[in-house]
mmCIF file of C-alpha atoms and ligand atoms in Angstrom:
data_model
loop_
_atom_site.group_PDB
_atom_site.id
_atom_site.type_symbol
_atom_site.label_atom_id
_atom_site.label_comp_id
_atom_site.label_asym_id
_atom_site.label_seq_id
_atom_site.Cartn_x
_atom_site.Cartn_y
_atom_site.Cartn_z
ATOM 1 C CA MET A 124 -0.004 0.003 -0.007
ATOM 2 C CA ILE A 125 1.334 3.441 -0.994
ATOM 3 C CA THR A 126 1.210 5.620 2.083
ATOM 4 C CA HIS A 127 2.839 8.884 0.932
ATOM 5 C CA VAL A 128 2.584 10.534 -2.477
ATOM 6 C CA LEU A 129 4.281 13.865 -3.082
ATOM 7 C CA ALA A 130 2.066 15.958 -5.371
ATOM 8 C CA ILE A 131 2.929 19.053 -7.399
ATOM 9 C CA GLU A 132 0.462 21.444 -9.051
ATOM 10 C CA THR A 133 1.783 24.303 -11.284
ATOM 11 C CA SER A 134 -0.692 24.323 -14.177
ATOM 12 C CA CYS A 135 -1.716 27.931 -13.974
ATOM 13 C CA ASP A 136 -0.755 30.622 -11.473
ATOM 14 C CA ASP A 137 -0.925 28.772 -8.135
ATOM 15 C CA THR A 138 2.135 26.855 -6.948
ATOM 16 C CA SER A 139 1.051 24.019 -4.690
ATOM 17 C CA VAL A 140 2.647 20.978 -3.053
ATOM 18 C CA ALA A 141 0.885 18.266 -1.022
ATOM 19 C CA ILE A 142 1.584 14.939 0.665
ATOM 20 C CA VAL A 143 -1.373 12.615 0.348
ATOM 21 C CA GLY A 144 -2.031 9.108 1.602
ATOM 22 C CA PRO A 145 -4.698 6.405 1.337
ATOM 23 C CA GLN A 146 -8.399 7.399 1.170
ATOM 24 C CA GLY A 147 -7.385 10.888 0.067
ATOM 25 C CA PHE A 148 -5.957 11.794 3.493
ATOM 26 C CA VAL A 149 -4.036 15.049 3.152
ATOM 27 C CA ARG A 150 -0.982 15.056 5.401
ATOM 28 C CA ALA A 151 0.126 18.487 4.217
ATOM 29 C CA VAL A 152 -0.830 20.973 1.564
ATOM 30 C CA VAL A 153 1.073 24.257 1.071
ATOM 31 C CA SER A 154 0.468 26.796 -1.687
ATOM 32 C CA MET A 155 1.609 30.155 -2.943
ATOM 33 C CA ASN A 156 -0.800 32.419 -4.736
ATOM 34 C CA GLN A 157 0.482 34.804 -7.467
ATOM 35 C CA ASP A 158 -2.508 37.126 -7.704
ATOM 36 C CA LYS A 159 -0.458 40.193 -6.700
ATOM 37 C CA ALA A 160 2.131 39.610 -9.438
ATOM 38 C CA HIS A 161 -0.529 39.346 -12.180
ATOM 39 C CA ALA A 162 -3.078 41.904 -10.942
ATOM 40 C CA PRO A 163 -1.342 44.916 -12.527
ATOM 41 C CA PHE A 164 -1.759 43.221 -15.948
ATOM 42 C CA GLY A 165 -5.425 42.409 -15.423
ATOM 43 C CA GLY A 166 -4.882 38.688 -16.001
ATOM 44 C CA ILE A 167 -2.350 35.889 -15.903
ATOM 45 C CA VAL A 168 0.960 36.599 -17.668
ATOM 46 C CA PRO A 169 2.281 33.127 -18.547
ATOM 47 C CA GLU A 170 5.951 34.101 -18.352
ATOM 48 C CA ILE A 171 5.550 35.616 -14.899
ATOM 49 C CA ALA A 172 3.677 32.505 -13.743
ATOM 50 C CA GLY A 173 6.498 30.177 -14.888
ATOM 51 C CA ARG A 174 9.161 32.354 -13.295
ATOM 52 C CA ASN A 175 7.308 32.462 -9.932
ATOM 53 C CA HIS A 176 6.736 28.685 -9.925
ATOM 54 C CA THR A 177 10.512 28.302 -10.338
ATOM 55 C CA GLU A 178 11.134 30.468 -7.280
ATOM 56 C CA PHE A 179 8.367 29.027 -5.097
ATOM 57 C CA LEU A 180 8.393 25.305 -5.759
ATOM 58 C CA LEU A 181 11.453 23.899 -3.970
ATOM 59 C CA PRO A 182 10.891 25.866 -0.728
ATOM 60 C CA LEU A 183 7.225 24.656 -0.771
ATOM 61 C CA ILE A 184 8.376 21.017 -1.135
ATOM 62 C CA ASP A 185 10.581 21.455 1.955
ATOM 63 C CA ARG A 186 7.640 23.011 3.850
ATOM 64 C CA ALA A 187 5.277 20.212 2.870
ATOM 65 C CA LEU A 188 7.706 17.519 4.089
ATOM 66 C CA GLN A 189 8.173 19.407 7.347
ATOM 67 C CA GLU A 190 4.413 19.941 7.907
ATOM 68 C CA ALA A 191 3.677 16.284 7.200
ATOM 69 C CA GLN A 192 6.616 15.301 9.428
ATOM 70 C CA VAL A 193 7.947 12.868 6.869
ATOM 71 C CA SER A 194 11.312 12.407 5.241
ATOM 72 C CA TRP A 195 12.264 11.658 1.626
ATOM 73 C CA ASP A 196 12.485 7.971 2.555
ATOM 74 C CA ASP A 197 8.762 7.950 3.256
ATOM 75 C CA ILE A 198 7.770 9.252 -0.231
ATOM 76 C CA GLN A 199 6.845 6.359 -2.512
ATOM 77 C CA GLY A 200 5.688 8.171 -5.632
ATOM 78 C CA VAL A 201 5.316 11.596 -7.260
ATOM 79 C CA ALA A 202 2.111 12.933 -8.805
ATOM 80 C CA VAL A 203 2.291 16.000 -11.015
ATOM 81 C CA THR A 204 -0.205 17.945 -13.117
ATOM 82 C CA ASN A 205 1.054 17.642 -16.698
ATOM 83 C CA ARG A 206 -2.168 18.705 -18.509
ATOM 84 C CA PRO A 207 -4.127 20.857 -19.322
ATOM 85 C CA GLY A 208 -2.541 24.224 -18.525
ATOM 86 C CA LEU A 209 0.020 26.847 -19.455
ATOM 87 C CA VAL A 210 2.967 24.913 -20.838
ATOM 88 C CA GLY A 211 5.599 27.185 -19.283
ATOM 89 C CA SER A 212 3.954 26.669 -15.882
ATOM 90 C CA LEU A 213 3.471 22.877 -16.301
ATOM 91 C CA ILE A 214 7.126 22.433 -17.251
ATOM 92 C CA VAL A 215 8.361 23.762 -13.887
ATOM 93 C CA GLY A 216 6.331 21.185 -11.886
ATOM 94 C CA LEU A 217 6.955 18.399 -14.353
ATOM 95 C CA VAL A 218 10.748 18.671 -14.563
ATOM 96 C CA THR A 219 10.925 18.957 -10.774
ATOM 97 C CA ALA A 220 8.725 15.860 -10.306
ATOM 98 C CA LYS A 221 10.675 13.793 -12.810
ATOM 99 C CA SER A 222 13.984 14.803 -11.256
ATOM 100 C CA ILE A 223 12.731 13.740 -7.832
ATOM 101 C CA ALA A 224 11.464 10.440 -9.261
ATOM 102 C CA GLN A 225 14.814 9.719 -10.890
ATOM 103 C CA ALA A 226 16.907 10.733 -7.901
ATOM 104 C CA ARG A 227 14.772 8.764 -5.432
ATOM 105 C CA GLN A 228 14.072 5.830 -7.842
ATOM 106 C CA ILE A 229 10.334 6.112 -7.274
ATOM 107 C CA PRO A 230 7.519 6.228 -9.883
ATOM 108 C CA VAL A 231 6.098 9.445 -11.341
ATOM 109 C CA ILE A 232 2.525 9.845 -12.642
ATOM 110 C CA GLY A 233 1.172 12.712 -14.748
ATOM 111 C CA VAL A 234 -2.347 13.808 -13.709
ATOM 112 C CA ASN A 235 -5.018 15.694 -15.621
ATOM 113 C CA HIS A 236 -5.851 18.858 -13.590
ATOM 114 C CA LEU A 237 -9.613 18.333 -14.134
ATOM 115 C CA GLU A 238 -9.469 14.789 -12.815
ATOM 116 C CA GLY A 239 -7.984 16.363 -9.703
ATOM 117 C CA HIS A 240 -10.927 18.792 -9.366
ATOM 118 C CA LEU A 241 -13.420 15.926 -9.933
ATOM 119 C CA LEU A 242 -11.856 13.804 -7.194
ATOM 120 C CA ALA A 243 -11.464 16.673 -4.680
ATOM 121 C CA PRO A 244 -14.731 15.752 -2.904
ATOM 122 C CA PHE A 245 -12.954 12.657 -1.475
ATOM 123 C CA LEU A 246 -10.148 14.668 0.185
ATOM 124 C CA ARG A 247 -9.991 14.548 3.966
ATOM 125 C CA ASP A 248 -7.616 15.805 6.649
ATOM 126 C CA ALA A 249 -7.310 16.195 10.401
ATOM 127 C CA SER A 250 -10.264 18.642 10.541
ATOM 128 C CA TYR A 251 -12.514 17.608 7.653
ATOM 129 C CA ALA A 252 -14.003 14.438 6.186
ATOM 130 C CA PRO A 253 -16.640 14.054 3.448
ATOM 131 C CA PRO A 254 -19.901 12.302 4.388
ATOM 132 C CA GLU A 255 -19.197 8.593 5.049
ATOM 133 C CA ASP A 256 -21.667 7.365 2.470
ATOM 134 C CA PHE A 257 -20.389 9.605 -0.345
ATOM 135 C CA ASP A 258 -19.105 7.583 -3.285
ATOM 136 C CA PHE A 259 -19.384 7.032 -7.076
ATOM 137 C CA PRO A 260 -21.410 7.398 -9.238
ATOM 138 C CA TYR A 261 -22.115 11.138 -9.270
ATOM 139 C CA VAL A 262 -22.787 14.135 -11.485
ATOM 140 C CA GLY A 263 -19.817 16.530 -11.280
ATOM 141 C CA LEU A 264 -19.857 20.202 -12.163
ATOM 142 C CA ALA A 265 -16.297 21.519 -12.497
ATOM 143 C CA VAL A 266 -16.470 25.293 -12.602
ATOM 144 C CA SER A 267 -13.335 27.439 -12.613
ATOM 145 C CA GLY A 268 -11.539 30.240 -14.411
ATOM 146 C CA GLY A 269 -10.781 28.040 -17.385
ATOM 147 C CA HIS A 270 -13.513 25.376 -17.365
ATOM 148 C CA THR A 271 -17.210 25.021 -16.834
ATOM 149 C CA THR A 272 -18.157 21.409 -17.597
ATOM 150 C CA LEU A 273 -20.685 18.820 -16.422
ATOM 151 C CA TYR A 274 -19.542 15.184 -16.082
ATOM 152 C CA HIS A 275 -20.977 11.808 -15.268
ATOM 153 C CA VAL A 276 -18.411 10.068 -13.029
ATOM 154 C CA PRO A 277 -19.380 6.381 -12.706
ATOM 155 C CA ARG A 278 -16.019 5.476 -11.133
ATOM 156 C CA TRP A 279 -12.579 6.988 -10.843
ATOM 157 C CA GLY A 280 -10.773 7.101 -14.153
ATOM 158 C CA ARG A 281 -13.979 7.375 -16.205
ATOM 159 C CA TYR A 282 -15.224 10.878 -16.870
ATOM 160 C CA GLU A 283 -18.109 11.328 -19.339
ATOM 161 C CA VAL A 284 -18.676 14.875 -20.549
ATOM 162 C CA LEU A 285 -22.361 15.757 -20.498
ATOM 163 C CA GLY A 286 -22.125 19.420 -21.479
ATOM 164 C CA ALA A 287 -19.934 22.463 -21.156
ATOM 165 C CA THR A 288 -19.865 26.206 -21.742
ATOM 166 C CA LEU A 289 -19.843 27.093 -25.398
ATOM 167 C CA ASP A 290 -17.884 30.304 -24.741
ATOM 168 C CA ASP A 291 -16.598 31.832 -21.477
ATOM 169 C CA ALA A 292 -15.990 29.776 -18.349
ATOM 170 C CA ALA A 293 -18.089 31.008 -15.349
ATOM 171 C CA GLY A 294 -14.961 32.138 -13.497
ATOM 172 C CA GLU A 295 -13.788 34.054 -16.548
ATOM 173 C CA ALA A 296 -17.218 35.771 -16.789
ATOM 174 C CA PHE A 297 -16.972 36.713 -13.049
ATOM 175 C CA ASP A 298 -13.473 38.092 -13.557
ATOM 176 C CA LYS A 299 -14.332 40.117 -16.700
ATOM 177 C CA PHE A 300 -17.410 41.567 -15.037
ATOM 178 C CA ALA A 301 -15.425 42.430 -11.885
ATOM 179 C CA LYS A 302 -12.838 44.243 -13.971
ATOM 180 C CA SER A 303 -15.534 46.248 -15.822
ATOM 181 C CA ILE A 304 -16.904 47.664 -12.534
ATOM 182 C CA GLY A 305 -13.421 48.480 -11.241
ATOM 183 C CA LEU A 306 -12.871 45.578 -8.829
ATOM 184 C CA GLY A 307 -9.507 44.581 -10.318
ATOM 185 C CA TRP A 308 -8.381 41.049 -11.106
ATOM 186 C CA PRO A 309 -9.197 38.310 -10.200
ATOM 187 C CA GLY A 310 -12.552 39.599 -9.078
ATOM 188 C CA GLY A 311 -14.785 36.513 -8.566
ATOM 189 C CA ALA A 312 -14.376 36.525 -4.798
ATOM 190 C CA LYS A 313 -14.917 40.303 -4.587
ATOM 191 C CA VAL A 314 -18.181 40.039 -6.552
ATOM 192 C CA ASP A 315 -19.271 37.353 -4.115
ATOM 193 C CA GLN A 316 -18.434 39.620 -1.162
ATOM 194 C CA LEU A 317 -20.164 42.729 -2.514
ATOM 195 C CA ALA A 318 -23.220 40.758 -3.690
ATOM 196 C CA LYS A 319 -24.069 39.944 -0.056
ATOM 197 C CA ALA A 320 -25.325 43.522 0.362
ATOM 198 C CA GLY A 321 -27.023 43.774 -3.036
ATOM 199 C CA ASP A 322 -30.439 43.123 -4.554
ATOM 200 C CA PRO A 323 -30.197 40.203 -7.000
ATOM 201 C CA LYS A 324 -33.435 41.364 -8.738
ATOM 202 C CA LYS A 325 -32.360 44.977 -9.354
ATOM 203 C CA TYR A 326 -31.002 44.191 -12.837
ATOM 204 C CA ASP A 327 -32.545 41.643 -15.166
ATOM 205 C CA PHE A 328 -29.562 39.842 -16.725
ATOM 206 C CA PRO A 329 -30.136 36.942 -19.168
ATOM 207 C CA ARG A 330 -29.921 33.243 -18.226
ATOM 208 C CA SER A 331 -28.889 31.893 -21.644
ATOM 209 C CA MET A 332 -30.266 28.493 -22.700
ATOM 210 C CA ILE A 333 -31.825 27.910 -19.282
ATOM 211 C CA HIS A 334 -35.061 26.447 -20.722
ATOM 212 C CA GLU A 335 -33.383 24.485 -23.480
ATOM 213 C CA ASP A 336 -33.311 20.731 -23.401
ATOM 214 C CA HIS A 337 -29.603 20.048 -23.355
ATOM 215 C CA LEU A 338 -26.671 20.429 -20.967
ATOM 216 C CA GLN A 339 -24.602 23.106 -22.712
ATOM 217 C CA MET A 340 -24.058 26.529 -21.135
ATOM 218 C CA SER A 341 -23.223 29.985 -22.403
ATOM 219 C CA PHE A 342 -22.141 33.092 -20.530
ATOM 220 C CA SER A 343 -21.237 35.454 -23.387
ATOM 221 C CA GLY A 344 -24.796 36.872 -23.639
ATOM 222 C CA LEU A 345 -24.765 37.627 -19.936
ATOM 223 C CA LYS A 346 -21.319 39.218 -20.294
ATOM 224 C CA SER A 347 -22.438 41.494 -23.130
ATOM 225 C CA SER A 348 -25.688 42.387 -21.435
ATOM 226 C CA ALA A 349 -23.866 43.436 -18.242
ATOM 227 C CA GLN A 350 -21.327 45.301 -20.362
ATOM 228 C CA ARG A 351 -24.055 47.272 -22.141
ATOM 229 C CA LYS A 352 -25.740 48.096 -18.821
ATOM 230 C CA ILE A 353 -22.437 49.330 -17.308
ATOM 231 C CA GLU A 354 -21.547 51.399 -20.351
ATOM 232 C CA GLY A 355 -24.878 53.214 -20.013
ATOM 233 C CA MET A 356 -24.178 54.195 -16.414
ATOM 234 C CA THR A 357 -22.064 57.070 -15.047
ATOM 235 C CA SER A 358 -19.163 56.220 -12.702
ATOM 236 C CA ALA A 359 -21.199 57.578 -9.789
ATOM 237 C CA GLU A 360 -24.129 55.332 -10.702
ATOM 238 C CA ILE A 361 -21.834 52.316 -10.956
ATOM 239 C CA ALA A 362 -20.290 53.071 -7.570
ATOM 240 C CA GLU A 363 -23.691 53.578 -5.976
ATOM 241 C CA ASN A 364 -25.118 50.345 -7.408
ATOM 242 C CA ARG A 365 -22.026 48.132 -7.310
ATOM 243 C CA SER A 366 -23.430 45.650 -4.849
ATOM 244 C CA HIS A 367 -26.745 45.437 -6.816
ATOM 245 C CA LEU A 368 -24.836 44.859 -10.060
ATOM 246 C CA CYS A 369 -22.743 42.123 -8.371
ATOM 247 C CA ALA A 370 -25.791 40.436 -6.833
ATOM 248 C CA SER A 371 -27.760 40.473 -10.088
ATOM 249 C CA PHE A 372 -24.844 39.234 -12.164
ATOM 250 C CA GLN A 373 -23.982 36.508 -9.698
ATOM 251 C CA GLU A 374 -27.573 35.389 -9.458
ATOM 252 C CA ALA A 375 -27.727 34.897 -13.241
ATOM 253 C CA ILE A 376 -24.595 32.697 -13.241
ATOM 254 C CA VAL A 377 -25.720 30.687 -10.242
ATOM 255 C CA ASP A 378 -29.205 30.142 -11.758
ATOM 256 C CA VAL A 379 -27.640 28.713 -14.927
ATOM 257 C CA LEU A 380 -25.183 26.475 -13.066
ATOM 258 C CA VAL A 381 -27.779 25.028 -10.673
ATOM 259 C CA ASP A 382 -30.293 24.578 -13.496
ATOM 260 C CA ARG A 383 -27.767 22.572 -15.560
ATOM 261 C CA LEU A 384 -26.668 20.463 -12.598
ATOM 262 C CA SER A 385 -30.293 19.732 -11.788
ATOM 263 C CA LYS A 386 -31.065 18.809 -15.436
ATOM 264 C CA ALA A 387 -28.052 16.465 -15.558
ATOM 265 C CA GLN A 388 -29.016 14.814 -12.295
ATOM 266 C CA LYS A 389 -32.575 14.227 -13.478
ATOM 267 C CA LEU A 390 -31.374 12.828 -16.782
ATOM 268 C CA LEU A 391 -29.037 10.318 -15.159
ATOM 269 C CA LYS A 392 -31.238 9.745 -12.120
ATOM 270 C CA LEU A 393 -28.212 9.849 -9.802
ATOM 271 C CA LYS A 394 -28.548 10.590 -6.135
ATOM 272 C CA LYS A 395 -25.069 12.121 -5.682
ATOM 273 C CA ALA A 396 -23.636 15.324 -7.070
ATOM 274 C CA VAL A 397 -20.441 17.373 -6.743
ATOM 275 C CA ILE A 398 -19.627 21.022 -7.393
ATOM 276 C CA THR A 399 -15.890 21.651 -7.608
ATOM 277 C CA GLY A 400 -13.346 24.136 -9.009
ATOM 278 C CA GLY A 401 -12.518 27.735 -8.021
ATOM 279 C CA VAL A 402 -16.038 29.109 -8.575
ATOM 280 C CA SER A 403 -17.489 26.559 -6.128
ATOM 281 C CA ALA A 404 -15.988 28.854 -3.501
ATOM 282 C CA ASN A 405 -18.882 31.206 -4.376
ATOM 283 C CA SER A 406 -21.180 31.509 -1.342
ATOM 284 C CA ARG A 407 -24.397 31.975 -3.334
ATOM 285 C CA LEU A 408 -23.617 28.942 -5.539
ATOM 286 C CA ARG A 409 -23.033 26.869 -2.404
ATOM 287 C CA GLU A 410 -26.257 28.101 -0.835
ATOM 288 C CA CYS A 411 -28.445 27.580 -3.953
ATOM 289 C CA GLY A 412 -26.735 24.265 -4.738
ATOM 290 C CA LEU A 413 -27.435 22.910 -1.278
ATOM 291 C CA GLN A 414 -31.040 24.218 -1.383
ATOM 292 C CA TRP A 415 -31.599 22.406 -4.687
ATOM 293 C CA ALA A 416 -29.988 19.233 -3.376
ATOM 294 C CA GLN A 417 -32.156 19.147 -0.300
ATOM 295 C CA LYS A 418 -35.340 19.652 -2.333
ATOM 296 C CA ALA A 419 -34.298 17.046 -4.934
ATOM 297 C CA GLY A 420 -33.163 14.505 -2.324
ATOM 298 C CA VAL A 421 -29.621 14.533 -3.693
ATOM 299 C CA GLN A 422 -26.432 14.235 -1.678
ATOM 300 C CA LEU A 423 -24.347 17.234 -2.839
ATOM 301 C CA VAL A 424 -20.713 17.463 -1.809
ATOM 302 C CA ILE A 425 -18.882 20.721 -2.308
ATOM 303 C CA PRO A 426 -15.307 20.387 -1.025
ATOM 304 C CA PRO A 427 -14.080 22.874 1.561
ATOM 305 C CA LEU A 428 -12.609 26.090 0.120
ATOM 306 C CA ARG A 429 -8.991 24.886 0.387
ATOM 307 C CA TYR A 430 -9.790 21.937 -1.909
ATOM 308 C CA CYS A 431 -12.027 23.915 -4.321
ATOM 309 C CA THR A 432 -9.453 26.299 -5.714
ATOM 310 C CA ASP A 433 -6.287 24.980 -7.383
ATOM 311 C CA ASN A 434 -4.302 22.807 -4.984
ATOM 312 C CA ALA A 435 -1.881 19.882 -5.072
ATOM 313 C CA ALA A 436 -3.932 17.716 -2.673
ATOM 314 C CA MET A 437 -6.445 16.843 -5.411
ATOM 315 C CA ILE A 438 -3.596 15.961 -7.757
ATOM 316 C CA GLY A 439 -2.078 13.803 -5.000
ATOM 317 C CA TYR A 440 -5.275 11.795 -4.572
ATOM 318 C CA ALA A 441 -5.711 11.245 -8.308
ATOM 319 C CA GLY A 442 -2.031 10.238 -8.485
ATOM 320 C CA TRP A 443 -2.347 7.989 -5.450
ATOM 321 C CA LEU A 444 -5.243 6.084 -7.056
ATOM 322 C CA ARG A 445 -3.269 5.620 -10.290
ATOM 323 C CA LEU A 446 0.024 4.626 -8.644
ATOM 324 C CA GLN A 447 -1.783 2.284 -6.278
ATOM 325 C CA ALA A 448 -3.351 0.649 -9.384
ATOM 326 C CA GLY A 449 0.118 0.071 -10.751
ATOM 327 C CA GLU A 450 0.210 2.900 -13.281
ATOM 328 C CA LYS A 451 3.333 4.988 -13.871
ATOM 329 C CA ASP A 452 4.705 7.287 -16.502
ATOM 330 C CA SER A 453 8.116 7.271 -18.144
ATOM 331 C CA LEU A 454 10.717 9.918 -17.462
ATOM 332 C CA SER A 455 10.036 11.306 -20.936
ATOM 333 C CA LEU A 456 6.525 12.417 -19.883
ATOM 334 C CA GLY A 457 5.837 15.842 -21.388
ATOM 335 C CA PRO A 458 3.444 18.744 -20.675
ATOM 336 C CA SER A 459 0.275 19.257 -22.742
ATOM 337 C CA PRO A 460 -1.771 22.484 -23.027
ATOM 338 C CA SER A 461 -4.929 20.401 -23.478
ATOM 339 C CA SER A 462 -6.346 17.167 -22.116
ATOM 340 C CA TYR A 463 -5.562 13.851 -23.888
ATOM 341 C CA SER A 464 -8.394 12.541 -26.030
ATOM 342 C CA SER A 465 -8.380 9.436 -23.798
ATOM 343 C CA ASP A 466 -8.996 11.488 -20.608
ATOM 344 C CA PHE A 467 -12.698 12.081 -21.211
ATOM 345 C CA ILE A 468 -15.552 10.455 -23.030
ATOM 346 C CA GLY A 469 -17.794 12.715 -25.136
ATOM 347 C CA GLU A 470 -17.599 16.135 -26.716
ATOM 348 C CA ASN A 471 -16.558 19.501 -25.213
ATOM 349 C CA ARG A 472 -13.529 18.431 -23.281
HETATM 350 O O1 KG4 B 51 -9.973 26.528 -9.992
HETATM 351 P P1 KG4 B 51 -9.318 27.861 -9.906
HETATM 352 O O2 KG4 B 51 -8.607 28.206 -8.650
HETATM 353 O O3 KG4 B 51 -8.320 28.048 -11.093
HETATM 354 C C1 KG4 B 51 -8.596 27.620 -12.391
HETATM 355 O O4 KG4 B 51 -8.313 26.411 -12.680
HETATM 356 O O5 KG4 B 51 -9.134 28.456 -13.172
HETATM 357 O O6 KG4 B 51 -10.495 28.951 -10.214
HETATM 358 C C2 KG4 B 51 -10.199 30.348 -10.269
HETATM 359 C C3 KG4 B 51 -11.494 31.085 -10.637
HETATM 360 C C4 KG4 B 51 -11.280 32.573 -10.905
HETATM 361 O O7 KG4 B 51 -11.974 32.930 -12.079
HETATM 362 C C5 KG4 B 51 -11.895 33.245 -9.665
HETATM 363 O O8 KG4 B 51 -12.398 34.542 -9.910
HETATM 364 C C6 KG4 B 51 -13.008 32.296 -9.324
HETATM 365 O O9 KG4 B 51 -12.447 31.000 -9.546
HETATM 366 N N1 KG4 B 51 -13.478 32.441 -7.939
HETATM 367 C C7 KG4 B 51 -14.715 32.835 -7.613
HETATM 368 C C8 KG4 B 51 -14.757 32.872 -6.190
HETATM 369 N N2 KG4 B 51 -13.551 32.501 -5.705
HETATM 370 C C9 KG4 B 51 -12.756 32.191 -6.803
HETATM 371 N N3 KG4 B 51 -15.794 33.143 -8.351
HETATM 372 C C10 KG4 B 51 -16.891 33.516 -7.737
HETATM 373 N N4 KG4 B 51 -17.015 33.579 -6.392
HETATM 374 C C11 KG4 B 51 -15.981 33.270 -5.570
HETATM 375 N N5 KG4 B 51 -16.127 33.334 -4.250
HETATM 376 ZN ZN1 ZN B 52 -8.433 24.494 -11.545
#
């Protein structure tokens, strides 16, 4: 039995290292956020992300080993995100992981970042455990800055795409909207905060495709509608109505996400569901998701915030499952900006 996997996540702008054991038990997870470095540019600058990963990664590995109170001799495998993501960012984690594997003579496994998000509901630690009866199969909604996709997950390793956004990811829509009302980047969490004091009915923003009989999503109509509304307002009006704008915009996104999750659950007649990814940190999405689940008699698991946003613990658990099953990659494993065609079943990967 593999008891300690060292996991590395550097696919985008968060540098994260974890040590994960059986049943998804997280012995340590340490991360460095780069928001401050990218904020002046209004978005992620890939070259800055890669440079920062290079500076942060080795000190984080030392910290993770210390926090987990383990030594190199305890580490039996290395899991690393090698797809999808920014190639210059993935390379930093990947080369480090392969070097460790070679030096320590232990196996390395490349993990798909989205598989990590979809398995995050199983993570546990000293202060949190998912419900005891939570297990496969489930409907999974992975909603982040780069992805908004619905999956059927009958077991680990099999991820069937049911539908996805046809344009912007929900997190991207949150971030663009936040920028347009002067909240800076990344603004998803700020919109969430301001929305708490706002009226979600003050502005009538569109819920694209909500009554249509499929599982695709679209947020570009909402984005343009909000843009037009904001362009027609003076700066004073925007400042005065900021919380109402945030609440109305957020409500439209949440309505679409919960509607699609509910449609998928009905279609598959599954009694378990998961919302995961950075946007699942959104307090209104959590609230409306849980309300829907209670009404529909569905067990909905939304991982705690530390496992929703990008983190190496989820990569560690996906890697642990694969290493434990005897899988390993060669030392010529490379990075890939997109998922492999074998990672998912169905369209819209
Ligand atoms: O999963 P994640 O950490 O990174 C990606 O893989 O994209 O997700 C980051 C996204 C960003 O767009 C951010 O604005 C959004 O998640 N986000 C939120 C909240 N917290 C993070 N969006 C809405 N409400 C939040 N509370
Ligand atoms: Zn992510």
